[in-house]
Amino acid sequence: MPAPTDAQDFALGDVTLASGATLRGARLAYQTYGTLNADKSNAILYPTWYSGWHTDNEWLIGTDKALNPDEWFIVVPNMLGNGLSTSPSNAASPYDHARFPLVTFADQVDCQYRLVTEHFGITTLPLVTGWSMGAGQTYQWAVAHPEMVQRAVPFCGSSVTAPHNKVFLESLATALVADAAYADGDYTAPPVKGLRAFARIYAGWGFSQAFYWREEWRTLGFTSFDDFLYGFWEQFFRDGRDPNNLLAMIRTWHTGDVGNTPGFDGDTEAALRSIRCPLLAMPAEKDLYFPPEDEQWATQFIPDGQVRVIPGVWGHFAGGGKNPEDTDFIDAAIAEMLARPGYVG
Amino acid sequence: MPAPTDAQDFALGDVTLASGATLRGARLAYQTYGTLNADKSNAILYPTWYSGWHTDNEWLIGTDKALNPDEWFIVVPNMLGNGLSTSPSNAASPYDHARFPLVTFADQVDCQYRLVTEHFGITTLPLVTGWSMGAGQTYQWAVAHPEMVQRAVPFCGSSVTAPHNKVFLESLATALVADAAYADGDYTAPPVKGLRAFARIYAGWGFSQAFYWREEWRTLGFTSFDDFLYGFWEQFFRDGRDPNNLLAMIRTWHTGDVGNTPGFDGDTEAALRSIRCPLLAMPAEKDLYFPPEDEQWATQFIPDGQVRVIPGVWGHFAGGGKNPEDTDFIDAAIAEMLARPGYVG
């Protein structure tokens, strides 16, 4: 699947990141669904996930869904680094390719905040929600802009990247750069051996042991185990996903921690305690890199935080929109959250 | 740690493998602990695990342990492929390096059977036990030689390699060979980038999410997260573990299935039903590639099979002898099994 070309562009200008690097002429690619109402009170923010584009979020949006574009104005900003917004694959020198600077979750949300406030004039968000790294951005929004976020529903993602999760991320990165064709990021052709290893590692983590045991990949239309490993995983990562972009987003993910939001000085618990809105964390029962226990830990500090586990064997991909049962579960929870009173600053 | 040099050698001669390849002049390296009694009734077989040597099994043997060499004659055969027995690193042409043929679990046990019967004249084994691939060999013994095995205690391993486990194995293999220095197996220097990726992948799977969250690696003497990733994992795989050997043992593991024992025609359930001895499977609670559910599945078919889960956060390495609490748990279970009547053919 080629990268989508329908995104709109918000010119960020020069963005100075938490690291101190300044991305000059940065752009945020985004898409909207529905119409912003007159008093600008119906906007929902729905950030993207690791390597995902805004189009990859659309499965949760529809007139038959809680995220109904007839009612809500849904804004999907593409993460910096995902190839559509400013990324290693499109940044100008000196930050092109492997020289792209670290973009933290806080940086991502700062850029999205500017889109929402400067471009749309929105000052309140009835809901922020997202899957995986989109959940990380959801937590970040709730900590960085508690005055704006009325409700938060992070699913299959966390407020702080757990150490074990970092081991997974490092395994991906070291496998990709082990291929000499990666050429320190200045490759002329894709490092296909590295990408193959990358895809194989991801395949083991993305779905649960029981998913494979039960051959649930058949429900996705694959005809054999190998067909799934090649047709789903390898194709995904080799098809329009730039290796430097993949590595840049890993760096973002690796450093995820709401405690790093300015004002909290690294204190993750204090950051979680500062969240004002109702927050429903939805980890998946068998998620291997965002296990439910991490969200149990986080929500104990959030005044109006709770956990609802997505049951079943799909693991992390319970939140990927591929399994109707899980999608219904998430959709119903979002509907329930939207029906309850949100935080009003 | 250099490879041990104290192993004894059993000359297997020419070994025709299940694949049809004949390993000429094959050798089985082994070590024994204790003394074989006059009627040869006190022998315990304790095979090695993935990449392990016989010395890596010694933590479970001792006069203060169930595997007491004052009472038992404990035989530890090194797996073919582990660098001490016939392996890619020491095999003669045409089966040297990456050209080493597939050695199945059934092949491994056939060689061990010859050591036990031809060399020692042993016809009964009060116990077969082992960790991980050693557990796989334990299952294979119970199926291939039910007349000999009186008790079986496979821990943190399985009777058939689960599909998800295969994804993990393929990720290891593809990462290692992604390094051009691997040179199709005819490397002149270690493919260190590939081995680093290999070690990082293994680090994520070997211990549980909670192990990392709680920084349990501190109990192993490591001072930081990175110190553990480098000092434990990278050092292990770069220190005397030959890449072709690592890949050969992955091929063994990948094809693990007691159903492939001659006479069962691929029927795993029938093979499990044929086990005559009491079998205690001990998966670890948070083992990420040998999850307890797989052993629950297997033991339902074994007439005298039961599961006892090793509790705690050490994951697969609960069976690695590094955590005293887990070691005590395993040791106590083996003692309990040895105290109960075994199968007598």
PDB file of C-alpha atoms in Angstrom, chain A residues 160-164 166-168 170-172 174-180 184 193-194 196-198 200-205 207-210 212-213 215 217 225-226 229-230 254 286-289 291 293-294 297, chain B residues 160-164 166-168 170-172 174-180 184 193-194 196-198 200-205 207-210 212-213 215 217 225-226 229-230 254 286-289 291 293-294 297:
ATOM      1  CA  VAL A 160       5.916   5.492  30.356  1.00  0.00           C
ATOM      2  CA  THR A 161       7.809   3.036  28.178  1.00  0.00           C
ATOM      3  CA  ALA A 162       8.568   0.032  30.359  1.00  0.00           C
ATOM      4  CA  PRO A 163      12.117  -1.364  30.490  1.00  0.00           C
ATOM      5  CA  HIS A 164      11.046  -4.623  28.887  1.00  0.00           C
ATOM      6  CA  LYS A 166      12.729  -0.976  25.526  1.00  0.00           C
ATOM      7  CA  VAL A 167      14.436  -4.342  25.101  1.00  0.00           C
ATOM      8  CA  PHE A 168      11.928  -5.140  22.356  1.00  0.00           C
ATOM      9  CA  GLU A 170      16.371  -2.215  20.900  1.00  0.00           C
ATOM     10  CA  SER A 171      16.081  -5.635  19.324  1.00  0.00           C
ATOM     11  CA  LEU A 172      14.229  -4.105  16.377  1.00  0.00           C
ATOM     12  CA  THR A 174      19.866  -3.522  16.263  1.00  0.00           C
ATOM     13  CA  ALA A 175      18.476  -6.045  13.776  1.00  0.00           C
ATOM     14  CA  LEU A 176      17.732  -3.354  11.200  1.00  0.00           C
ATOM     15  CA  VAL A 177      21.162  -1.746  11.394  1.00  0.00           C
ATOM     16  CA  ALA A 178      22.934  -5.130  11.408  1.00  0.00           C
ATOM     17  CA  ASP A 179      22.295  -5.167   7.652  1.00  0.00           C
ATOM     18  CA  ALA A 180      25.268  -3.511   5.940  1.00  0.00           C
ATOM     19  CA  ASP A 184      24.477   4.209   8.514  1.00  0.00           C
ATOM     20  CA  LYS A 193      17.598  -8.360   5.131  1.00  0.00           C
ATOM     21  CA  GLY A 194      17.414  -5.981   8.056  1.00  0.00           C
ATOM     22  CA  ARG A 196      13.026  -8.930   7.129  1.00  0.00           C
ATOM     23  CA  ALA A 197      14.539  -9.459  10.578  1.00  0.00           C
ATOM     24  CA  PHE A 198      12.664  -6.389  11.816  1.00  0.00           C
ATOM     25  CA  ARG A 200      10.056 -11.229  12.090  1.00  0.00           C
ATOM     26  CA  ILE A 201      10.783  -9.727  15.489  1.00  0.00           C
ATOM     27  CA  TYR A 202       7.634  -7.633  15.312  1.00  0.00           C
ATOM     28  CA  ALA A 203       5.580 -10.664  14.295  1.00  0.00           C
ATOM     29  CA  GLY A 204       6.471 -12.403  17.536  1.00  0.00           C
ATOM     30  CA  TRP A 205       5.492  -9.459  19.703  1.00  0.00           C
ATOM     31  CA  PHE A 207       0.174 -11.035  18.449  1.00  0.00           C
ATOM     32  CA  SER A 208      -0.062 -13.429  21.363  1.00  0.00           C
ATOM     33  CA  GLN A 209       1.153 -17.000  21.658  1.00  0.00           C
ATOM     34  CA  ALA A 210      -2.463 -18.186  21.558  1.00  0.00           C
ATOM     35  CA  TYR A 212      -0.590 -18.239  16.575  1.00  0.00           C
ATOM     36  CA  TRP A 213      -1.572 -21.477  18.266  1.00  0.00           C
ATOM     37  CA  GLU A 215      -4.073 -19.856  13.644  1.00  0.00           C
ATOM     38  CA  TRP A 217      -4.255 -15.232  11.085  1.00  0.00           C
ATOM     39  CA  PHE A 225       1.853 -19.432   8.674  1.00  0.00           C
ATOM     40  CA  ASP A 226       4.539 -18.351   6.197  1.00  0.00           C
ATOM     41  CA  LEU A 229       4.809 -13.774   8.123  1.00  0.00           C
ATOM     42  CA  TYR A 230       5.598 -12.601   4.593  1.00  0.00           C
ATOM     43  CA  HIS A 254      11.941   4.515  23.718  1.00  0.00           C
ATOM     44  CA  LYS A 286      -2.332 -10.780  26.066  1.00  0.00           C
ATOM     45  CA  ASP A 287      -0.412  -7.718  24.865  1.00  0.00           C
ATOM     46  CA  LEU A 288       3.219  -8.778  25.119  1.00  0.00           C
ATOM     47  CA  TYR A 289       4.836  -5.343  25.222  1.00  0.00           C
ATOM     48  CA  PRO A 291       0.908  -5.801  29.447  1.00  0.00           C
ATOM     49  CA  GLU A 293      -0.118  -4.719  34.691  1.00  0.00           C
ATOM     50  CA  ASP A 294       1.567  -1.519  33.447  1.00  0.00           C
ATOM     51  CA  TRP A 297       0.248   0.600  37.841  1.00  0.00           C
TER      52      TRP A 297
ATOM     53  CA  VAL B 160       5.947 -29.703  20.232  1.00  0.00           C
ATOM     54  CA  THR B 161       7.362 -26.336  19.227  1.00  0.00           C
ATOM     55  CA  ALA B 162       4.426 -23.939  19.144  1.00  0.00           C
ATOM     56  CA  PRO B 163       3.904 -21.702  16.097  1.00  0.00           C
ATOM     57  CA  HIS B 164       4.554 -18.556  18.124  1.00  0.00           C
ATOM     58  CA  LYS B 166       8.779 -20.564  15.769  1.00  0.00           C
ATOM     59  CA  VAL B 167       8.247 -16.875  15.059  1.00  0.00           C
ATOM     60  CA  PHE B 168      10.683 -16.098  17.886  1.00  0.00           C
ATOM     61  CA  GLU B 170      12.860 -17.185  12.939  1.00  0.00           C
ATOM     62  CA  SER B 171      13.435 -13.685  14.255  1.00  0.00           C
ATOM     63  CA  LEU B 172      16.698 -14.820  15.843  1.00  0.00           C
ATOM     64  CA  THR B 174      16.949 -13.778  10.272  1.00  0.00           C
ATOM     65  CA  ALA B 175      18.651 -11.167  12.478  1.00  0.00           C
ATOM     66  CA  LEU B 176      21.866 -13.167  12.657  1.00  0.00           C
ATOM     67  CA  VAL B 177      22.123 -13.760   8.915  1.00  0.00           C
ATOM     68  CA  ALA B 178      21.166 -10.145   8.118  1.00  0.00           C
ATOM     69  CA  ASP B 179      24.755  -9.287   9.023  1.00  0.00           C
ATOM     70  CA  ALA B 180      26.853  -9.529   5.854  1.00  0.00           C
ATOM     71  CA  ASP B 184      26.543 -17.556   4.351  1.00  0.00           C
ATOM     72  CA  LYS B 193      26.317  -6.955  14.578  1.00  0.00           C
ATOM     73  CA  GLY B 194      24.166  -9.981  13.906  1.00  0.00           C
ATOM     74  CA  ARG B 196      24.237  -8.236  18.984  1.00  0.00           C
ATOM     75  CA  ALA B 197      20.782  -8.252  17.406  1.00  0.00           C
ATOM     76  CA  PHE B 198      20.447 -11.934  18.300  1.00  0.00           C
ATOM     77  CA  ARG B 200      18.852  -8.253  22.074  1.00  0.00           C
ATOM     78  CA  ILE B 201      16.002 -10.353  20.727  1.00  0.00           C
ATOM     79  CA  TYR B 202      16.754 -13.106  23.215  1.00  0.00           C
ATOM     80  CA  ALA B 203      16.910 -10.608  26.067  1.00  0.00           C
ATOM     81  CA  GLY B 204      13.307  -9.614  25.441  1.00  0.00           C
ATOM     82  CA  TRP B 205      12.041 -13.168  25.424  1.00  0.00           C
ATOM     83  CA  PHE B 207      12.835 -12.877  31.052  1.00  0.00           C
ATOM     84  CA  SER B 208       9.360 -11.502  31.709  1.00  0.00           C
ATOM     85  CA  GLN B 209       8.094  -7.950  31.475  1.00  0.00           C
ATOM     86  CA  ALA B 210       7.861  -7.839  35.285  1.00  0.00           C
ATOM     87  CA  TYR B 212      12.620  -5.937  33.864  1.00  0.00           C
ATOM     88  CA  TRP B 213      10.093  -3.664  35.539  1.00  0.00           C
ATOM     89  CA  GLU B 215      15.007  -4.636  37.849  1.00  0.00           C
ATOM     90  CA  TRP B 217      18.751  -8.267  36.972  1.00  0.00           C
ATOM     91  CA  PHE B 225      19.884  -2.057  32.417  1.00  0.00           C
ATOM     92  CA  ASP B 226      22.559  -1.642  29.718  1.00  0.00           C
ATOM     93  CA  LEU B 229      21.983  -6.310  28.097  1.00  0.00           C
ATOM     94  CA  TYR B 230      25.680  -6.237  27.294  1.00  0.00           C
ATOM     95  CA  HIS B 254      12.032 -25.371  15.192  1.00  0.00           C
ATOM     96  CA  LYS B 286       5.577 -15.839  32.830  1.00  0.00           C
ATOM     97  CA  ASP B 287       7.570 -17.800  30.265  1.00  0.00           C
ATOM     98  CA  LEU B 288       7.024 -15.889  27.022  1.00  0.00           C
ATOM     99  CA  TYR B 289       7.876 -18.646  24.549  1.00  0.00           C
ATOM    100  CA  PRO B 291       3.708 -20.437  28.123  1.00  0.00           C
ATOM    101  CA  GLU B 293      -1.026 -23.119  28.433  1.00  0.00           C
ATOM    102  CA  ASP B 294       1.043 -25.261  26.043  1.00  0.00           C
ATOM    103  CA  TRP B 297      -2.594 -28.758  26.425  1.00  0.00           C
TER     104      TRP B 297
END
